[in-house]
Tab-separated table of C-alpha atoms in Angstrom:
chain	number	residue	atom	x	y	z
L	1352	MET	CA	-0.015	-0.148	0.008
L	1353	ILE	CA	1.222	3.511	-0.812
L	1354	THR	CA	2.147	5.787	2.104
L	1355	PHE	CA	1.719	9.402	2.275
L	1356	ASN	CA	3.751	11.853	4.162
L	1357	HIS	CA	1.979	15.404	4.245
L	1358	GLN	CA	4.552	16.734	6.843
L	1359	ARG	CA	6.604	19.669	5.466
L	1360	ARG	CA	9.520	20.815	7.652
L	1361	SER	CA	10.571	24.392	7.587
L	1362	PHE	CA	14.163	24.642	6.963
L	1363	CYS	CA	16.879	27.237	5.662
L	1364	LEU	CA	18.713	26.443	2.422
L	1365	SER	CA	22.367	26.702	2.778
L	1366	ILE	CA	24.220	27.832	-0.252
L	1367	ILE	CA	27.634	26.661	-1.192
L	1368	PHE	CA	29.967	28.560	-3.488
L	1369	LEU	CA	32.834	26.563	-4.450
L	1370	PHE	CA	33.868	29.442	-6.867
L	1371	TYR	CA	32.150	32.082	-8.800
L	1372	VAL	CA	30.864	30.961	-12.192
L	1373	SER	CA	30.814	34.024	-14.664
L	1374	PHE	CA	27.819	33.908	-17.104
L	1375	SER	CA	25.761	36.293	-19.215
L	1376	ILE	CA	22.262	37.198	-18.377
L	1377	LEU	CA	20.086	39.923	-19.834
L	1378	GLY	CA	18.302	41.223	-16.885
L	1379	CYS	CA	14.915	42.829	-17.263
L	1380	SER	CA	12.086	44.838	-15.860
L	1381	ALA	CA	8.528	45.010	-17.570
L	1382	SER	CA	5.373	46.676	-16.674
L	1383	THR	CA	1.657	45.228	-16.933
L	1384	ASP	CA	-1.202	46.896	-18.011
L	1385	ASP	CA	-2.156	47.780	-14.557
L	1386	GLY	CA	1.206	49.475	-13.924
L	1387	GLU	CA	2.954	46.828	-11.854
L	1388	ILE	CA	6.680	46.626	-12.565
L	1389	PHE	CA	8.369	43.260	-12.400
L	1390	GLU	CA	12.129	42.559	-12.063
L	1391	VAL	CA	14.239	39.694	-12.413
L	1392	LYS	CA	17.398	39.396	-10.030
L	1393	GLU	CA	20.075	36.743	-9.688
L	1394	GLY	CA	20.053	34.992	-6.349
L	1395	GLU	CA	22.500	32.741	-4.603
L	1396	SER	CA	23.507	29.358	-6.421
L	1397	ILE	CA	23.558	25.999	-5.333
L	1398	ALA	CA	26.614	23.679	-6.080
L	1399	ILE	CA	26.143	19.944	-6.252
L	1400	LYS	CA	29.486	17.976	-5.815
L	1401	LEU	CA	28.928	15.091	-8.138
L	1402	ASP	CA	30.393	11.657	-7.532
L	1403	HIS	CA	32.749	10.047	-10.134
L	1404	GLN	CA	29.568	7.932	-11.613
L	1405	THR	CA	27.196	10.934	-12.147
L	1406	SER	CA	27.298	12.863	-15.157
L	1407	PRO	CA	26.160	16.565	-14.985
L	1408	ALA	CA	23.787	15.946	-17.713
L	1409	GLU	CA	21.898	12.813	-16.518
L	1410	GLN	CA	18.546	12.346	-18.348
L	1411	TYR	CA	16.646	11.011	-15.402
L	1412	THR	CA	16.220	13.566	-12.541
L	1413	GLN	CA	13.856	14.709	-9.924
L	1414	TYR	CA	13.709	17.744	-7.586
L	1415	ILE	CA	12.501	16.658	-4.139
L	1416	LYS	CA	11.162	19.352	-1.787
L	1417	ASP	CA	11.219	17.239	1.262
L	1418	TYR	CA	12.942	13.907	1.636
L	1419	ASN	CA	13.302	13.200	5.496
L	1420	GLY	CA	13.796	16.970	6.026
L	1421	LYS	CA	16.206	17.291	3.190
L	1422	GLU	CA	15.855	19.300	-0.002
L	1423	VAL	CA	17.097	16.876	-2.628
L	1424	TYR	CA	18.244	16.588	-6.072
L	1425	ALA	CA	17.909	12.817	-7.075
L	1426	VAL	CA	19.471	11.261	-10.064
L	1427	HIS	CA	19.016	7.942	-11.922
L	1428	VAL	CA	22.391	6.685	-13.237
L	1429	LYS	CA	21.134	4.171	-15.577
L	1430	ASN	CA	24.270	2.393	-16.496
L	1431	ARG	CA	24.840	1.908	-12.850
L	1432	ALA	CA	21.223	0.991	-11.881
L	1433	ALA	CA	21.291	3.621	-9.001
L	1434	ILE	CA	19.302	6.379	-7.736
L	1435	LYS	CA	21.771	8.923	-6.211
L	1436	LEU	CA	20.417	11.514	-3.568
L	1437	TYR	CA	22.321	14.830	-3.331
L	1438	ASP	CA	21.591	17.267	-0.460
L	1439	LEU	CA	20.898	20.571	-1.976
L	1440	ALA	CA	21.865	22.397	1.293
L	1441	SER	CA	25.326	20.793	1.539
L	1442	GLY	CA	25.915	19.732	-2.084
L	1443	GLU	CA	26.863	16.291	-0.925
L	1444	LEU	CA	25.782	12.823	-1.980
L	1445	PHE	CA	24.105	11.307	1.160
L	1446	GLU	CA	22.177	8.164	-0.059
L	1447	GLU	CA	22.272	5.709	-2.919
L	1448	ILE	CA	19.327	3.409	-3.838
L	1449	LYS	CA	20.345	0.331	-5.875
L	1450	ILE	CA	17.802	-0.969	-8.524
L	1451	PRO	CA	18.115	-4.701	-8.733
L	1452	THR	CA	18.802	-6.082	-12.465
L	1453	THR	CA	19.511	-9.740	-11.796
L	1454	GLY	CA	17.746	-12.523	-9.975
L	1455	PRO	CA	14.016	-13.222	-9.122
L	1456	ASP	CA	13.539	-9.522	-7.871
L	1457	ALA	CA	15.081	-7.834	-10.933
L	1458	ILE	CA	13.283	-4.569	-12.204
L	1459	ASN	CA	14.816	-3.917	-15.621
L	1460	SER	CA	14.213	-1.421	-18.324
L	1461	VAL	CA	13.860	1.373	-15.834
L	1462	GLY	CA	14.460	5.065	-16.973
L	1463	HIS	CA	12.191	7.652	-15.413
L	1464	PHE	CA	11.619	7.406	-11.444
L	1465	TYR	CA	9.610	9.359	-8.922
L	1466	ILE	CA	10.405	9.377	-5.126
L	1467	HIS	CA	7.122	10.156	-3.352
L	1468	ASN	CA	8.730	9.285	-0.013
L	1469	GLN	CA	11.055	6.569	1.392
L	1470	ASP	CA	8.404	3.780	1.293
L	1471	SER	CA	6.853	4.898	-2.206
L	1472	ILE	CA	9.163	4.910	-5.038
L	1473	PHE	CA	7.869	4.810	-8.564
L	1474	LEU	CA	9.845	3.205	-11.383
L	1475	ASN	CA	9.028	3.603	-15.085
L	1476	GLN	CA	9.538	0.488	-17.277
L	1477	GLY	CA	8.551	2.476	-20.435
L	1478	LEU	CA	9.279	-0.093	-23.036
L	1479	LEU	CA	7.127	-2.576	-21.014
L	1480	PHE	CA	4.382	-0.106	-20.400
L	1481	LYS	CA	4.423	-0.627	-16.638
L	1482	LEU	CA	4.867	1.378	-13.576
L	1483	VAL	CA	6.333	-0.592	-10.703
L	1484	LEU	CA	5.900	0.774	-6.993
L	1485	VAL	CA	8.646	-0.155	-4.487
L	1486	ASN	CA	9.893	0.774	-1.120
L	1487	ARG	CA	13.351	1.864	-0.045
L	1488	SER	CA	14.626	-1.677	0.040
L	1489	MET	CA	13.168	-2.147	-3.695
L	1490	GLU	CA	10.653	-4.753	-2.509
L	1491	LYS	CA	7.826	-4.575	-5.067
L	1492	LEU	CA	4.465	-3.214	-3.703
L	1493	ASP	CA	2.550	-3.191	-6.600
L	1494	VAL	CA	2.924	-3.146	-10.644
L	1495	TYR	CA	0.441	-1.046	-12.751
L	1496	ASP	CA	0.212	-2.475	-16.247
L	1497	LEU	CA	-0.622	0.541	-18.627
L	1498	MET	CA	-0.997	-1.678	-21.907
L	1499	PRO	CA	-4.409	-0.999	-23.228
L	1500	ASP	CA	-6.555	-3.953	-24.321
L	1501	ASP	CA	-6.673	-5.141	-28.047
L	1502	ILE	CA	-3.469	-3.598	-29.497
L	1503	ASP	CA	-2.710	-5.108	-32.756
L	1504	TRP	CA	1.183	-5.747	-33.268
L	1505	ASP	CA	2.935	-6.153	-36.440
L	1506	PRO	CA	4.982	-9.635	-35.720
L	1507	ASN	CA	7.734	-8.404	-37.976
L	1508	THR	CA	8.462	-4.903	-36.636
L	1509	TYR	CA	6.885	-5.191	-33.410
L	1510	ARG	CA	5.230	-1.860	-34.029
L	1511	THR	CA	1.448	-0.900	-33.962
L	1512	THR	CA	-0.514	1.696	-35.814
L	1513	SER	CA	-2.641	1.949	-32.640
L	1514	THR	CA	-3.004	5.646	-31.218
L	1515	ASP	CA	-3.939	4.254	-27.856
L	1516	LEU	CA	-0.666	2.883	-26.919
L	1517	ALA	CA	1.500	5.381	-24.970
L	1518	SER	CA	4.273	5.027	-22.473
L	1519	LEU	CA	4.880	7.316	-19.478
L	1520	THR	CA	7.580	9.970	-19.403
L	1521	PHE	CA	8.272	12.303	-16.322
L	1522	ASP	CA	11.294	14.195	-15.010
L	1523	MET	CA	12.067	17.750	-13.965
L	1524	LYS	CA	10.525	19.001	-17.068
L	1525	ARG	CA	7.269	16.851	-17.064
L	1526	ASP	CA	5.226	16.491	-13.839
L	1527	PHE	CA	4.492	13.472	-11.938
L	1528	VAL	CA	2.032	13.847	-9.172
L	1529	VAL	CA	0.298	11.938	-6.242
L	1530	ILE	CA	-3.218	12.976	-5.329
L	1531	ASN	CA	-5.801	11.104	-3.516
L	1532	ASN	CA	-4.423	7.694	-4.150
L	1533	SER	CA	-4.100	8.271	-7.823
L	1534	ILE	CA	-1.171	9.688	-10.008
L	1535	LYS	CA	-1.162	12.065	-12.776
L	1536	THR	CA	1.608	12.406	-15.399
L	1537	GLN	CA	2.120	12.616	-19.128
L	1538	THR	CA	2.447	9.952	-21.817
L	1539	ILE	CA	4.405	9.749	-25.083
L	1540	PRO	CA	2.526	8.255	-28.052
L	1541	TYR	CA	4.040	4.854	-29.271
L	1542	LEU	CA	4.201	6.324	-33.080
L	1543	TYR	CA	6.709	7.378	-35.518
L	1544	PRO	CA	7.266	11.175	-35.021
L	1545	LEU	CA	7.307	11.837	-38.606
L	1546	ASP	CA	3.870	10.377	-39.182
L	1547	PRO	CA	1.362	13.253	-39.339
L	1548	LYS	CA	-1.133	11.002	-37.293
L	1549	MET	CA	1.334	11.610	-34.394
L	1550	THR	CA	-0.318	15.025	-33.784
L	1551	ASN	CA	-3.993	13.432	-33.981
L	1552	VAL	CA	-3.474	11.477	-30.844
L	1553	GLU	CA	-5.788	11.941	-27.905
L	1554	GLY	CA	-4.922	11.124	-24.262
L	1555	LEU	CA	-1.485	12.987	-23.674
L	1556	ILE	CA	-2.092	13.131	-19.898
L	1557	ILE	CA	-2.839	9.961	-17.794
L	1558	SER	CA	-4.675	9.596	-14.555
L	1559	VAL	CA	-4.116	6.098	-12.749
L	1560	ASP	CA	-6.135	4.982	-9.685
L	1561	LEU	CA	-3.623	3.283	-7.608
L	1562	ALA	CA	-6.362	1.075	-5.716
L	1563	SER	CA	-8.278	-0.162	-8.860
L	1564	LYS	CA	-5.387	0.217	-11.138
L	1565	SER	CA	-7.817	1.656	-13.842
L	1566	PHE	CA	-6.493	4.544	-15.672
L	1567	TYR	CA	-7.985	7.066	-18.239
L	1568	LYS	CA	-6.295	9.498	-20.553
L	1569	PHE	CA	-7.212	13.130	-21.827
L	1570	GLY	CA	-6.010	16.101	-23.546
L	1571	ASP	CA	-4.703	16.419	-27.165
L	1572	PHE	CA	-2.495	18.470	-29.533
L	1573	PRO	CA	-3.548	22.232	-30.487
L	1574	GLU	CA	-5.329	22.698	-33.594
L	1575	GLU	CA	-2.450	24.451	-35.248
L	1576	MET	CA	-0.246	21.154	-34.890
L	1577	LYS	CA	-2.714	18.519	-36.046
L	1578	ASN	CA	-2.314	16.725	-39.420
L	1579	LYS	CA	1.330	18.115	-39.713
L	1580	VAL	CA	4.713	16.725	-39.331
L	1581	TRP	CA	6.778	18.262	-36.702
L	1582	GLY	CA	9.675	15.699	-36.231
L	1583	GLY	CA	10.787	13.963	-33.185
L	1584	PHE	CA	11.602	17.232	-31.187
L	1585	LEU	CA	9.058	19.836	-31.935
L	1586	SER	CA	6.231	17.312	-31.461
L	1587	LEU	CA	7.269	17.052	-27.701
L	1588	TYR	CA	5.050	18.457	-24.932
L	1589	PHE	CA	5.545	18.860	-21.066
L	1590	LEU	CA	2.872	18.823	-18.312
L	1591	ARG	CA	2.878	20.945	-15.288
L	1592	GLU	CA	0.187	20.435	-12.551
L	1593	ASN	CA	-1.364	23.563	-10.809
L	1594	SER	CA	-2.270	21.925	-7.623
L	1595	GLU	CA	-3.712	25.059	-6.149
L	1596	LYS	CA	-6.297	25.275	-8.904
L	1597	GLY	CA	-6.385	21.559	-9.551
L	1598	GLU	CA	-5.440	22.265	-13.294
L	1599	SER	CA	-3.117	20.539	-15.836
L	1600	ILE	CA	-1.032	22.776	-18.042
L	1601	LEU	CA	0.304	21.491	-21.315
L	1602	SER	CA	3.327	23.369	-22.849
L	1603	PHE	CA	4.096	22.200	-26.572
L	1604	ALA	CA	7.471	22.601	-28.125
L	1605	ALA	CA	5.873	24.057	-31.281
L	1606	SER	CA	3.269	26.416	-29.906
L	1607	GLU	CA	3.472	29.922	-28.489
L	1608	ASN	CA	0.640	29.075	-26.159
L	1609	ILE	CA	-0.008	27.168	-23.183
L	1610	PHE	CA	-3.148	24.841	-22.774
L	1611	VAL	CA	-5.023	24.489	-19.448
L	1612	TYR	CA	-7.394	21.509	-18.323
L	1613	ASN	CA	-9.559	22.101	-15.492
L	1614	ASN	CA	-9.899	19.635	-12.522
L	1615	SER	CA	-12.624	17.790	-14.427
L	1616	GLN	CA	-10.111	16.990	-17.334
L	1617	LYS	CA	-11.903	19.245	-19.493
L	1618	PHE	CA	-10.111	21.764	-21.851
L	1619	ASN	CA	-10.287	25.067	-20.368
L	1620	SER	CA	-8.358	27.862	-21.746
L	1621	ILE	CA	-5.597	28.846	-23.927
L	1622	TYR	CA	-2.921	31.386	-22.803
L	1623	TYR	CA	-0.115	33.258	-24.687
L	1624	ALA	CA	3.047	32.461	-23.157
L	1625	SER	CA	5.765	33.709	-25.656
L	1626	SER	CA	7.957	36.542	-26.767
L	1627	ASN	CA	7.878	38.937	-29.546
L	1628	LYS	CA	11.537	38.152	-30.041
L	1629	ILE	CA	10.489	34.501	-31.103
L	1630	LYS	CA	9.261	33.979	-34.538
L	1631	LYS	CA	6.219	31.628	-35.339
L	1632	ILE	CA	7.396	27.964	-35.641
L	1633	SER	CA	6.617	26.416	-39.052
L	1634	HIS	CA	6.100	22.556	-39.463
L	1635	TYR	CA	8.586	20.087	-41.050
L	1636	VAL	CA	7.909	19.940	-44.791
L	1637	LYS	CA	9.371	16.196	-45.222
L	1638	SER	CA	8.509	12.828	-43.744
L	1639	ASP	CA	11.558	10.886	-44.934
L	1640	PRO	CA	13.999	9.774	-41.911
L	1641	VAL	CA	17.125	11.775	-42.789
L	1642	GLN	CA	18.588	12.608	-39.493
L	1643	GLU	CA	20.838	15.440	-40.751
L	1644	GLN	CA	17.829	17.212	-42.389
L	1645	GLU	CA	15.565	16.838	-39.381
L	1646	MET	CA	18.199	18.143	-37.045
L	1647	ASP	CA	18.835	21.045	-39.328
L	1648	TYR	CA	15.073	21.865	-39.325
L	1649	TYR	CA	14.996	21.596	-35.488
L	1650	MET	CA	18.073	23.673	-34.781
L	1651	ASN	CA	16.938	26.508	-36.986
L	1652	MET	CA	13.545	26.697	-35.202
L	1653	PRO	CA	12.768	28.165	-31.737
L	1654	VAL	CA	11.419	25.469	-29.382
L	1655	TYR	CA	9.451	25.795	-26.413
L	1656	GLY	CA	10.373	23.664	-23.426
L	1657	GLY	CA	8.996	22.994	-19.940
L	1658	ILE	CA	7.066	25.179	-17.670
L	1659	TYR	CA	7.902	25.469	-13.990
L	1660	HIS	CA	5.967	26.490	-10.901
L	1661	ASP	CA	6.908	28.529	-7.860
L	1662	GLU	CA	3.653	27.957	-5.799
L	1663	LYS	CA	4.354	30.135	-2.910
L	1664	ASN	CA	4.929	33.372	-5.041
L	1665	GLY	CA	2.336	32.438	-7.734
L	1666	TYR	CA	4.883	32.549	-10.798
L	1667	PHE	CA	5.288	30.111	-13.693
L	1668	TYR	CA	8.406	30.022	-15.760
L	1669	ARG	CA	8.182	28.906	-19.399
L	1670	ILE	CA	11.473	28.053	-21.405
L	1671	ALA	CA	11.790	29.043	-24.946
L	1672	LYS	CA	15.046	28.312	-26.885
L	1673	TYR	CA	16.203	30.471	-29.740
L	1674	PRO	CA	17.490	28.980	-33.111
L	1675	ASN	CA	21.065	28.039	-33.155
L	1676	GLY	CA	21.400	26.875	-36.724
L	1677	ASP	CA	25.111	27.981	-37.127
L	1678	ASN	CA	26.893	25.872	-34.564
L	1679	TYR	CA	25.702	22.334	-33.878
L	1680	ASP	CA	26.438	18.759	-34.133
L	1681	PRO	CA	23.656	16.955	-36.217
L	1682	TYR	CA	24.468	13.518	-34.456
L	1683	LYS	CA	23.556	14.860	-30.879
L	1684	SER	CA	20.271	15.605	-29.438
L	1685	ASP	CA	19.489	17.606	-26.395
L	1686	PHE	CA	16.501	15.223	-25.929
L	1687	LEU	CA	19.043	12.700	-24.971
L	1688	ASP	CA	21.716	14.683	-23.673
L	1689	PRO	CA	20.596	18.089	-21.949
L	1690	MET	CA	23.907	19.671	-22.604
L	1691	ALA	CA	24.249	18.762	-26.284
L	1692	ASN	CA	23.983	21.701	-28.898
L	1693	PRO	CA	23.198	24.377	-26.283
L	1694	ARG	CA	21.260	27.613	-27.206
L	1695	ASP	CA	20.555	30.875	-25.709
L	1696	PHE	CA	17.040	30.826	-24.144
L	1697	CYS	CA	14.250	33.043	-22.869
L	1698	ILE	CA	12.270	32.480	-19.701
L	1699	ILE	CA	8.830	33.722	-19.883
L	1700	VAL	CA	7.230	34.515	-16.673
L	1701	LEU	CA	3.512	34.271	-16.009
L	1702	ASP	CA	1.529	35.006	-12.871
L	1703	LYS	CA	-0.875	32.648	-11.115
L	1704	ASP	CA	-3.611	33.536	-13.625
L	1705	TYR	CA	-1.154	32.584	-16.714
L	1706	LYS	CA	-0.855	36.253	-17.567
L	1707	LYS	CA	2.706	37.204	-18.836
L	1708	VAL	CA	4.461	39.727	-16.664
L	1709	THR	CA	7.953	39.729	-17.874
L	1710	GLU	CA	10.683	37.721	-19.478
L	1711	PHE	CA	14.612	37.432	-19.322
L	1712	ASP	CA	17.191	35.717	-21.533
L	1713	ILE	CA	20.044	33.450	-20.616
L	1714	LYS	CA	22.938	33.745	-22.948
L	1715	GLN	CA	25.326	30.725	-23.249
L	1716	PRO	CA	29.012	31.662	-22.085
L	1717	LYS	CA	31.905	30.279	-24.100
L	1718	ASP	CA	33.155	28.056	-21.253
L	1719	GLY	CA	30.071	26.751	-19.874
L	1720	VAL	CA	26.512	25.391	-20.676
L	1721	TYR	CA	23.060	26.220	-19.127
L	1722	TYR	CA	20.387	23.677	-19.788
L	1723	ASP	CA	16.617	23.452	-19.142
L	1724	MET	CA	16.305	20.488	-16.433
L	1725	CYS	CA	15.188	23.291	-13.891
L	1726	PHE	CA	13.190	23.358	-10.655
L	1727	ALA	CA	11.249	26.189	-8.863
L	1728	ASN	CA	10.449	26.890	-5.222
L	1729	GLU	CA	9.758	29.674	-3.010
L	1730	ASN	CA	13.148	31.135	-3.977
L	1731	GLY	CA	12.434	31.400	-7.549
L	1732	LEU	CA	13.741	29.514	-10.616
L	1733	TYR	CA	16.847	27.444	-10.418
L	1734	ILE	CA	18.683	26.671	-13.873
L	1735	PRO	CA	21.459	24.090	-14.070
L	1736	TYR	CA	24.952	25.247	-15.243
L	1737	VAL	CA	28.031	23.438	-15.874
L	1738	ASP	CA	31.422	24.951	-16.063
L	1739	LEU	CA	33.129	22.933	-18.956
L	1740	ASN	CA	36.518	23.127	-17.121
L	1741	ASN	CA	35.128	21.618	-13.995
L	1742	GLU	CA	32.233	19.119	-14.654
L	1743	ASP	CA	32.365	17.418	-11.367
L	1744	VAL	CA	30.317	20.303	-10.093
L	1745	LEU	CA	26.717	21.053	-11.135
L	1746	TYR	CA	25.484	24.521	-10.302
L	1747	PHE	CA	21.847	25.730	-10.119
L	1748	LYS	CA	21.812	29.350	-10.785
L	1749	ASN	CA	18.946	31.217	-9.224
L	1750	PHE	CA	16.638	33.960	-10.453
L	1751	LYS	CA	13.679	35.469	-8.828
L	1752	VAL	CA	11.003	37.787	-9.926
L	1753	TYR	CA	10.233	40.779	-7.785
L	1754	ASP	CA	7.124	42.849	-7.944
L	1755	THR	CA	8.540	46.406	-7.416
L	1756	LYS	CA	5.358	48.266	-7.355
C-alpha cells in the first residue's frame, strides 16, 4: 500500500559557493497593463559535488522538496542502476538506492523514476508499459500495467498503428503527482514522430487509480499542430500541474501558447506564453527519416520547453530556446543529452492566472553550458549550469521575480 507523508518541515537552504561562475544574463524589468513593474534578479547559487559515476547531464532526474527533512536533487544513473540523492543544502551525496537488475527480484528497463517518500518509489518501465511501486529496499509493492487491451502488433517490426498505446515520461520538465491515491503524469505516443497521425493522438495526460489500477487519458494536441509533421523534437510536450487550482497545463514545443485543463479533465483555456523576439514555428515539410535534415530543421527553429511553478509566489516560468542553426552537431540531441547543442534561451514569466508579466534571456557563455532541467521553489527558478573546465560540479543558478510596485 502506498504511504503518504504530508508533513513539510521548515528549514533554511544553505548555499555553497565553490567558486564564482561567470555567465551572461540579460536582466529585465517589465510593466503590466495595470502599472505593476516586475524585475528579475540573480540570487545565490547551489553547487552539487557530483560523484565519479554521475554525469552533470543525466537524463533521469527529480527535485524533491522534502525527503526526510532534506531538499534533494535525485539522479537515476542508468548505467549503474542506481538512484543517487544529493542534499541541496550541503551539495553532498548522502544516499544511494540500488535497483536490482538480476535475480528473481530484478526490475529492468527502468528509466524515469519518482520518489514520493522513502516507502513509495515509482519506477517507470517505459518499454514494457508498466509502472512499478517499490519501497526503499526495492521490494515490489505493486505493478501497474498500462498496456491497453486489444492492441494489434506487427509481428515483423513489433510496431503498431494504434493511437491508444503510449508509455509514461516524467522528469524535472514533466510533472508526476500523487493526489488522493491516484497519480497523474504525461504519456508519449508509441508512434513514428514523422507520421502526421502523431499529432492526432488523444490522451496526452494519464490519470491512474492506484487502488483499482484503472486509468484514463485526456488532452490532445493544439489544432495548429494537428495533421502536420513536426519531427521528433518539435512534437514534444510538457505537463505541469497547478495543484492550487487543480489544473493541468500543457506546454507544446511548437506552440507559443499554453493549454490548460480544469480539474474535471476538460479543456479550459489557452494562454499566450511567448516573446515577440520568437518567430512563429513552421512545421517540417518532409516525412523521410534523414537525421541530418530533421536536425537542421530543429536547430533553425525556436522551441518551447517545460514550464515550472513557484507555488508560494504564484509564478510560472516557461522555457523558450532561440534558434542555433550555425553551430551544432547533427548527431547529438538535447533530448537525450541536455548539454548537447546548447542554445541561448528565454524565460517567460507568468503570474498565477497565466498572464505574462516579464521575460529574461539566458546567454550561453563560451566556457560553460546552461540547460533546461530546472526546478522552482519559493526562492524562484533554478537553472542548471556546468563549467566545462570542471564538470564535477553541477550548479543551479537562481533567478527570482520581484514585483517592485
